[in-house]
PDB file of C-alpha atoms in Angstrom:
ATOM      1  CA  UNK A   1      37.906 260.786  88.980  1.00  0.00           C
ATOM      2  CA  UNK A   2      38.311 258.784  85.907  1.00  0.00           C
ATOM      3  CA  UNK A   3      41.702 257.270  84.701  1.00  0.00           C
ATOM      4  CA  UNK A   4      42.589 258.492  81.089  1.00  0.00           C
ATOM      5  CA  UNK A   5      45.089 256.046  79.881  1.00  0.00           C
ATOM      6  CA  UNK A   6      47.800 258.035  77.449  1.00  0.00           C
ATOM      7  CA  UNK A   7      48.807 257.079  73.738  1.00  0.00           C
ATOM      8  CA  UNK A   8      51.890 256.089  74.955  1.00  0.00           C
ATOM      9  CA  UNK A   9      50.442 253.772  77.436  1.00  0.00           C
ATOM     10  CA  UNK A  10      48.961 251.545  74.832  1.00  0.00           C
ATOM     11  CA  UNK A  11      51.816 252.429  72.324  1.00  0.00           C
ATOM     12  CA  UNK A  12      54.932 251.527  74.494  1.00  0.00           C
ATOM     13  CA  UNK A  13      53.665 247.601  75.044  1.00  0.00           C
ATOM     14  CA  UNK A  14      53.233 246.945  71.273  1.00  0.00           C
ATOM     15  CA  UNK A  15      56.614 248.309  70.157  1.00  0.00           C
ATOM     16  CA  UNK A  16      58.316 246.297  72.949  1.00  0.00           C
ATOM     17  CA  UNK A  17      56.487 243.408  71.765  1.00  0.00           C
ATOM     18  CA  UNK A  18      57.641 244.181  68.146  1.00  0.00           C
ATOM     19  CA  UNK A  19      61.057 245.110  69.276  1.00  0.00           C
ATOM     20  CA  UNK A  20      61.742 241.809  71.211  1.00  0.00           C
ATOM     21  CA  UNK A  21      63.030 238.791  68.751  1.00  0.00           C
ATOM     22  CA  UNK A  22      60.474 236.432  68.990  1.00  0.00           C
ATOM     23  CA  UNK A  23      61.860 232.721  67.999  1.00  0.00           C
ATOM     24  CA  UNK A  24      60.590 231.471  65.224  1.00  0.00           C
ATOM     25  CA  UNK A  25      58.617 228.142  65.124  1.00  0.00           C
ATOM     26  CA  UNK A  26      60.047 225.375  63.737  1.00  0.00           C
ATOM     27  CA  UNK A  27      58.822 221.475  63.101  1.00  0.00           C
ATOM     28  CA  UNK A  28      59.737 219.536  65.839  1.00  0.00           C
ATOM     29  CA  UNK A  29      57.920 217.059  64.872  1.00  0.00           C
ATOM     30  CA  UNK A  30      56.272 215.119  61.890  1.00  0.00           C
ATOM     31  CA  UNK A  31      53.383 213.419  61.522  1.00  0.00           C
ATOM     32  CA  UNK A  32      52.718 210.623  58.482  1.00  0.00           C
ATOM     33  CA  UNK A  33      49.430 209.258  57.856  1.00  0.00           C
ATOM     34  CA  UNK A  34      48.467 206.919  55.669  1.00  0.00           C
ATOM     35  CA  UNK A  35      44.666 205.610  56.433  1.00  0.00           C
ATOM     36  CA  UNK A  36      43.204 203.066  57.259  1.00  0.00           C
ATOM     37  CA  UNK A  37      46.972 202.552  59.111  1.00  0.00           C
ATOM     38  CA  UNK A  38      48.280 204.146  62.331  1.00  0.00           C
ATOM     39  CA  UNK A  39      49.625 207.854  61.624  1.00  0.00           C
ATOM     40  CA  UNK A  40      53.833 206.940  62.225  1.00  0.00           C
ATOM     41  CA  UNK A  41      55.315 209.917  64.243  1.00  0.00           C
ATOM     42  CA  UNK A  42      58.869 211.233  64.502  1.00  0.00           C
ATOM     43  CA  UNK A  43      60.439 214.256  65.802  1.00  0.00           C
ATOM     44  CA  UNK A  44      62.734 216.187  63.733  1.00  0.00           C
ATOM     45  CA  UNK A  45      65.746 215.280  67.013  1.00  0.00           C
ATOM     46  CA  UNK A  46      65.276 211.728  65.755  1.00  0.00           C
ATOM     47  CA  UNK A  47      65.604 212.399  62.320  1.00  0.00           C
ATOM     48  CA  UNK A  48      68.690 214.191  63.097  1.00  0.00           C
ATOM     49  CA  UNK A  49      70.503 211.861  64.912  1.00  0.00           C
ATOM     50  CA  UNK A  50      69.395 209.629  61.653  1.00  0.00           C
ATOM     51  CA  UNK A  51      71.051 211.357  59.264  1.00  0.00           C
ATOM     52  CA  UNK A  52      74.181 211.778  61.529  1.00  0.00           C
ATOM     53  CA  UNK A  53      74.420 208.162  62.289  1.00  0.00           C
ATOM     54  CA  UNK A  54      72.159 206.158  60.197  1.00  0.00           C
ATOM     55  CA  UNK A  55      70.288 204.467  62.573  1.00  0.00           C
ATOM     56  CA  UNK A  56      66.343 204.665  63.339  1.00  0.00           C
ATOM     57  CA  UNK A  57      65.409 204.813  66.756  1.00  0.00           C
ATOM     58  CA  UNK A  58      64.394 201.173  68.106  1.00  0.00           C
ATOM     59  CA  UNK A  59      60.713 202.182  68.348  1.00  0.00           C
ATOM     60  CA  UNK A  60      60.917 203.115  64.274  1.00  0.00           C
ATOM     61  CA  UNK A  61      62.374 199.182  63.420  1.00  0.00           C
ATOM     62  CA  UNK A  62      58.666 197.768  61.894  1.00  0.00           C
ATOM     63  CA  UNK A  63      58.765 200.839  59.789  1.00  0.00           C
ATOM     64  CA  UNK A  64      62.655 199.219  58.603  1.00  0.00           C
ATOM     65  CA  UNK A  65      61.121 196.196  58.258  1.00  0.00           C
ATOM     66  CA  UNK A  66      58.483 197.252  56.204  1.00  0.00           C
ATOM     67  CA  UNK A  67      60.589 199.003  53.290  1.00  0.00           C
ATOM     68  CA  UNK A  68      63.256 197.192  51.310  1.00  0.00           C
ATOM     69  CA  UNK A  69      66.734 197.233  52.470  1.00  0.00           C
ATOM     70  CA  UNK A  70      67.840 200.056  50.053  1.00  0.00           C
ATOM     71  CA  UNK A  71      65.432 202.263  51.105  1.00  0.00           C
ATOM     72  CA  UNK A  72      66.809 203.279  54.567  1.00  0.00           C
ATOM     73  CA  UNK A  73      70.300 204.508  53.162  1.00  0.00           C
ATOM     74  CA  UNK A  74      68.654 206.020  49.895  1.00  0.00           C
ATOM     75  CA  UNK A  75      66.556 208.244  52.782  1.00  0.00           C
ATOM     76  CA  UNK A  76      69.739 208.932  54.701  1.00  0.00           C
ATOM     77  CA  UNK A  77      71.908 210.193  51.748  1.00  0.00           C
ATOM     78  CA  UNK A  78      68.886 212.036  50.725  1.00  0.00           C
ATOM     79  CA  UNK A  79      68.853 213.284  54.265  1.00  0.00           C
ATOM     80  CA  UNK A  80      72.831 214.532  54.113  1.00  0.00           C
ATOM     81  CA  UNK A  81      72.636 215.621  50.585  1.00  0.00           C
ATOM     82  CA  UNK A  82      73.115 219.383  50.599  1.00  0.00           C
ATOM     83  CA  UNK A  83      72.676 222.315  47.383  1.00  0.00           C
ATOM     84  CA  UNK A  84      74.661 225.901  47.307  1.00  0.00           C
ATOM     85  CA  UNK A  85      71.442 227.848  46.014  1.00  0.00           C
ATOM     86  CA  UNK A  86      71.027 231.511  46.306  1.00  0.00           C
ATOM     87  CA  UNK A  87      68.038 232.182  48.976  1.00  0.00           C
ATOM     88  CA  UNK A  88      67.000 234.635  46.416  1.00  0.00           C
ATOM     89  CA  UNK A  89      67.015 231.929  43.383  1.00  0.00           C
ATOM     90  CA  UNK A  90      64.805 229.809  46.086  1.00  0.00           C
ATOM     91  CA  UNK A  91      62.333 232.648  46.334  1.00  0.00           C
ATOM     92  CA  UNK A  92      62.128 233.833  42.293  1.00  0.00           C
ATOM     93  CA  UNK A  93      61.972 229.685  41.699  1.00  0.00           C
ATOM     94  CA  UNK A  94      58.958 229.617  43.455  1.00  0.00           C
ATOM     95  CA  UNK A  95      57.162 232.173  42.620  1.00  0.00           C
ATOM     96  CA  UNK A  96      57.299 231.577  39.190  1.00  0.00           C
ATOM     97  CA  UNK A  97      53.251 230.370  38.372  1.00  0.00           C
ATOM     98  CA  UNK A  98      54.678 226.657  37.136  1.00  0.00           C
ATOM     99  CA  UNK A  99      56.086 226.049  39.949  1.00  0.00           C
ATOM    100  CA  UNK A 100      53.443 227.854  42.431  1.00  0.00           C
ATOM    101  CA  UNK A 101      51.069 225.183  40.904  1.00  0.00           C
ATOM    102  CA  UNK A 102      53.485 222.108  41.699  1.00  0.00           C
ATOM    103  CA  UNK A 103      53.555 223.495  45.184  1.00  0.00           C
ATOM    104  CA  UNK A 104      50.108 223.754  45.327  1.00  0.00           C
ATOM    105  CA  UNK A 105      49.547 220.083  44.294  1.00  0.00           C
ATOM    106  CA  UNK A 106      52.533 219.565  46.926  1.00  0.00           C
ATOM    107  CA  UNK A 107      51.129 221.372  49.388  1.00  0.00           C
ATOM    108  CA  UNK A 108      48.160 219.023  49.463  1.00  0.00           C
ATOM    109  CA  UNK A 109      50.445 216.476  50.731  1.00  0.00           C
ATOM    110  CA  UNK A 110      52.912 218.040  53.336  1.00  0.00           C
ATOM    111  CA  UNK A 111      50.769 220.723  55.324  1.00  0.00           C
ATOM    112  CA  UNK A 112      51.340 222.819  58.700  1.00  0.00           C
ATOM    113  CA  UNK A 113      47.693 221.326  59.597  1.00  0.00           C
ATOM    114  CA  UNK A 114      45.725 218.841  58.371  1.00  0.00           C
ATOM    115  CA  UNK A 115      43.368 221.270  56.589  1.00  0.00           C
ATOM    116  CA  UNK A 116      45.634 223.643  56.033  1.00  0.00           C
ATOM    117  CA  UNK A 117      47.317 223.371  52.146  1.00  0.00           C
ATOM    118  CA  UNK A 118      51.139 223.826  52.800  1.00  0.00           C
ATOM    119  CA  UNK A 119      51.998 225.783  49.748  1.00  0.00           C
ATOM    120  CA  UNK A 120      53.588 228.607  51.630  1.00  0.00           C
ATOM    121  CA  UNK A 121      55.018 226.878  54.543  1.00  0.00           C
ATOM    122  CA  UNK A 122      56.955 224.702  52.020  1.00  0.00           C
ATOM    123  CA  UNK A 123      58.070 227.812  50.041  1.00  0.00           C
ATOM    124  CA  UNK A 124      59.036 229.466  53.525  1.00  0.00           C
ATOM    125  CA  UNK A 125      60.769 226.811  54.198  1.00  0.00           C
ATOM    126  CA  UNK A 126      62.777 226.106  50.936  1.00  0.00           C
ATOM    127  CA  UNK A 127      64.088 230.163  51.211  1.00  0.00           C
ATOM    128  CA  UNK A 128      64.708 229.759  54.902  1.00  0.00           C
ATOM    129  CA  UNK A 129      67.242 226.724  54.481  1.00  0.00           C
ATOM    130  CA  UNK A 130      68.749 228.149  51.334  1.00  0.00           C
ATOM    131  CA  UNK A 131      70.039 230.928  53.595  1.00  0.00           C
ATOM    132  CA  UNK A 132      72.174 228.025  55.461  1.00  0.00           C
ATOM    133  CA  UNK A 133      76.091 228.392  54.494  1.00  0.00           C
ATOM    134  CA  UNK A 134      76.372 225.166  54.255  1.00  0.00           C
ATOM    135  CA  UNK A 135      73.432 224.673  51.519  1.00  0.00           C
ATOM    136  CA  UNK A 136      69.794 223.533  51.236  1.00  0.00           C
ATOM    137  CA  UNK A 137      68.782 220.613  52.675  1.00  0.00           C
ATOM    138  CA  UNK A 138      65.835 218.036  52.885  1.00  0.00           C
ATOM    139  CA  UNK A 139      66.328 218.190  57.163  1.00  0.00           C
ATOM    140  CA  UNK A 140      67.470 222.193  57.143  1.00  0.00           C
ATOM    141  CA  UNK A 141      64.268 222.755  55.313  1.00  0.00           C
ATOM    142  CA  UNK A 142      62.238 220.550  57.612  1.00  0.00           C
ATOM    143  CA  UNK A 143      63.729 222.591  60.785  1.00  0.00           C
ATOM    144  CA  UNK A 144      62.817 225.804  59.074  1.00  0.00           C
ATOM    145  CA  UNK A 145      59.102 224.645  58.327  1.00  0.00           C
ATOM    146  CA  UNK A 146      57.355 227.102  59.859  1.00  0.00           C
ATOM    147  CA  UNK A 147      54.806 225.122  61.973  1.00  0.00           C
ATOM    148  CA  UNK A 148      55.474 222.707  65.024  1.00  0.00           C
ATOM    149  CA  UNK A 149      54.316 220.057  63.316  1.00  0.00           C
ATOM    150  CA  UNK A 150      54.561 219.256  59.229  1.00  0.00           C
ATOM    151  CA  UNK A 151      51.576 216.714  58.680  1.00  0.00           C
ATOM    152  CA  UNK A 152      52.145 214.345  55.612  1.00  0.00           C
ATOM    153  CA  UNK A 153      49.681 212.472  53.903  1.00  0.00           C
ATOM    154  CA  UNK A 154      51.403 209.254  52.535  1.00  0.00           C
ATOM    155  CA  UNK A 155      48.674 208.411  49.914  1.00  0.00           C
ATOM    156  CA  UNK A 156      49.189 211.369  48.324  1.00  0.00           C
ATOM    157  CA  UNK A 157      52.736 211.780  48.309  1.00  0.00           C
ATOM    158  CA  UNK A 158      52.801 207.927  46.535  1.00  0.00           C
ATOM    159  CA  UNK A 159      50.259 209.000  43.929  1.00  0.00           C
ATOM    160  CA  UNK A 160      52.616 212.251  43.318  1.00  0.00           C
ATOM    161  CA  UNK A 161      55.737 209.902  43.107  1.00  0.00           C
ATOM    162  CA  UNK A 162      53.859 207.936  40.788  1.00  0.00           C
ATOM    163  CA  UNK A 163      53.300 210.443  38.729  1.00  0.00           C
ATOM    164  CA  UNK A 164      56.289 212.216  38.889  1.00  0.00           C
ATOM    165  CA  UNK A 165      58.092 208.748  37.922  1.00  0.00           C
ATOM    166  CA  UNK A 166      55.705 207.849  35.036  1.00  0.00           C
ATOM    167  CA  UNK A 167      56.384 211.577  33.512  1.00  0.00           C
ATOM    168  CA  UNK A 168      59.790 210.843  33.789  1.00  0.00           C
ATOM    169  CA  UNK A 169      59.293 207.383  31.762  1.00  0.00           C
ATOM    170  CA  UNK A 170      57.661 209.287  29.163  1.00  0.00           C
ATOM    171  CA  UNK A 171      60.533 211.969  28.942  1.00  0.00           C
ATOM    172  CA  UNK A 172      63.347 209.469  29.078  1.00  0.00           C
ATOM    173  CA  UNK A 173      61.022 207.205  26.060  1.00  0.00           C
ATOM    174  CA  UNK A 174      60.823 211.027  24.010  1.00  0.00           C
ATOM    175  CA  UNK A 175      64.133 211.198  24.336  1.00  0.00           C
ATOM    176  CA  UNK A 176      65.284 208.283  22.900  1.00  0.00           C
ATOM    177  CA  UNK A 177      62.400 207.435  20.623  1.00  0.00           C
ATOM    178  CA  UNK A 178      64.085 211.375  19.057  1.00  0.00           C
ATOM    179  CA  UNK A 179      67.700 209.931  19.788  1.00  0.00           C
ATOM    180  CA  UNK A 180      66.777 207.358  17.056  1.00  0.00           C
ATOM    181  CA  UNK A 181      65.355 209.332  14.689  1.00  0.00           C
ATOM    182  CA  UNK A 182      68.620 211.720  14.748  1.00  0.00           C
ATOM    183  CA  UNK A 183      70.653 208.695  13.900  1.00  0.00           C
TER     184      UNK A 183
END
């Protein structure tokens, strides 16, 4: 006699499946590369305890070494620095097709893989830590990027810095080259 398996016998698995919470993934770790160099790895518990006390991790002290002294508390006020935004701001904010398109070029630079353009994980993850009540934050948004691992590619994050800063020249210049002609 053959067994005839009900609706409900295939039905009742996939609603408890959908019914139970399942955590969401988080980084718990991130990975920097910067070729021909040795990819530098952290884990997002280090990082906390950085920003809490201000200290790297002993393994981390070439990478002190190798940035000027400034740098390291620049990175952990940056770190601590925290903004009230409305989650739903976040999500209108970056949607809007500007600023989809600066993600985009982002997104070539800090990914959930290293093929893998993180657009939308960084978008998640910017709505995700607005929705802290305490505020948005560089670490709450790393802890709500939703991969295990956020991959960052160093040369392209410099050449967007680089950028960013030389389009900033130019729009401090405008401004005062028109501050003098107002005078």
């Amino acid at each position: 006699m053959p067994i005839v398996a009900s609706k409900s016998f295939f039905v009742a698995p996939i609603l408890t499946a959908i019914a139970i919470p399942i955590p969401a993934r988080s980084a718990d770790r991130i990975i920097a590369r910067f070729p021909p160099f040795k990819d530098f790895k952290i884990s997002t518990a280090e990082l906390k305890t950085f920003a809490k006390t201000g200290k790297l991790p002993a393994q981390f002290a070439n990478f002190t070494k190798s940035n000027s002294p400034a740098q390291l508390p620049e990175f952990h006020q940056l770190l601590q620095q925290r903004f009230k935004i409305s989650p739903l701001y976040v999500s209108q904010f970056t949607h809007a097709p500007l600023v989809e398109k600066l993600l985009e070029r982002i997104g070539e630079s800090i990914k959930p893989s290293p093929k893998q353009n993180g657009m939308r994980a960084i978008r998640t993850a910017l709505i995700r830590a607005a929705e802290n009540k305490q505020g948005l934050s560089v670490l709450n948004a790393i802890e709500q990027f939703p991969s295990r691992t956020i991959n960052l590619e160093l040369s392209e994050i410099f050449t967007l810095y680089d950028n960013l800063t030389e389009l900033l020249k130019r729009r401090d210049n405008l401004v005062a080259t028109i501050d003098r002609l107002t005078d």
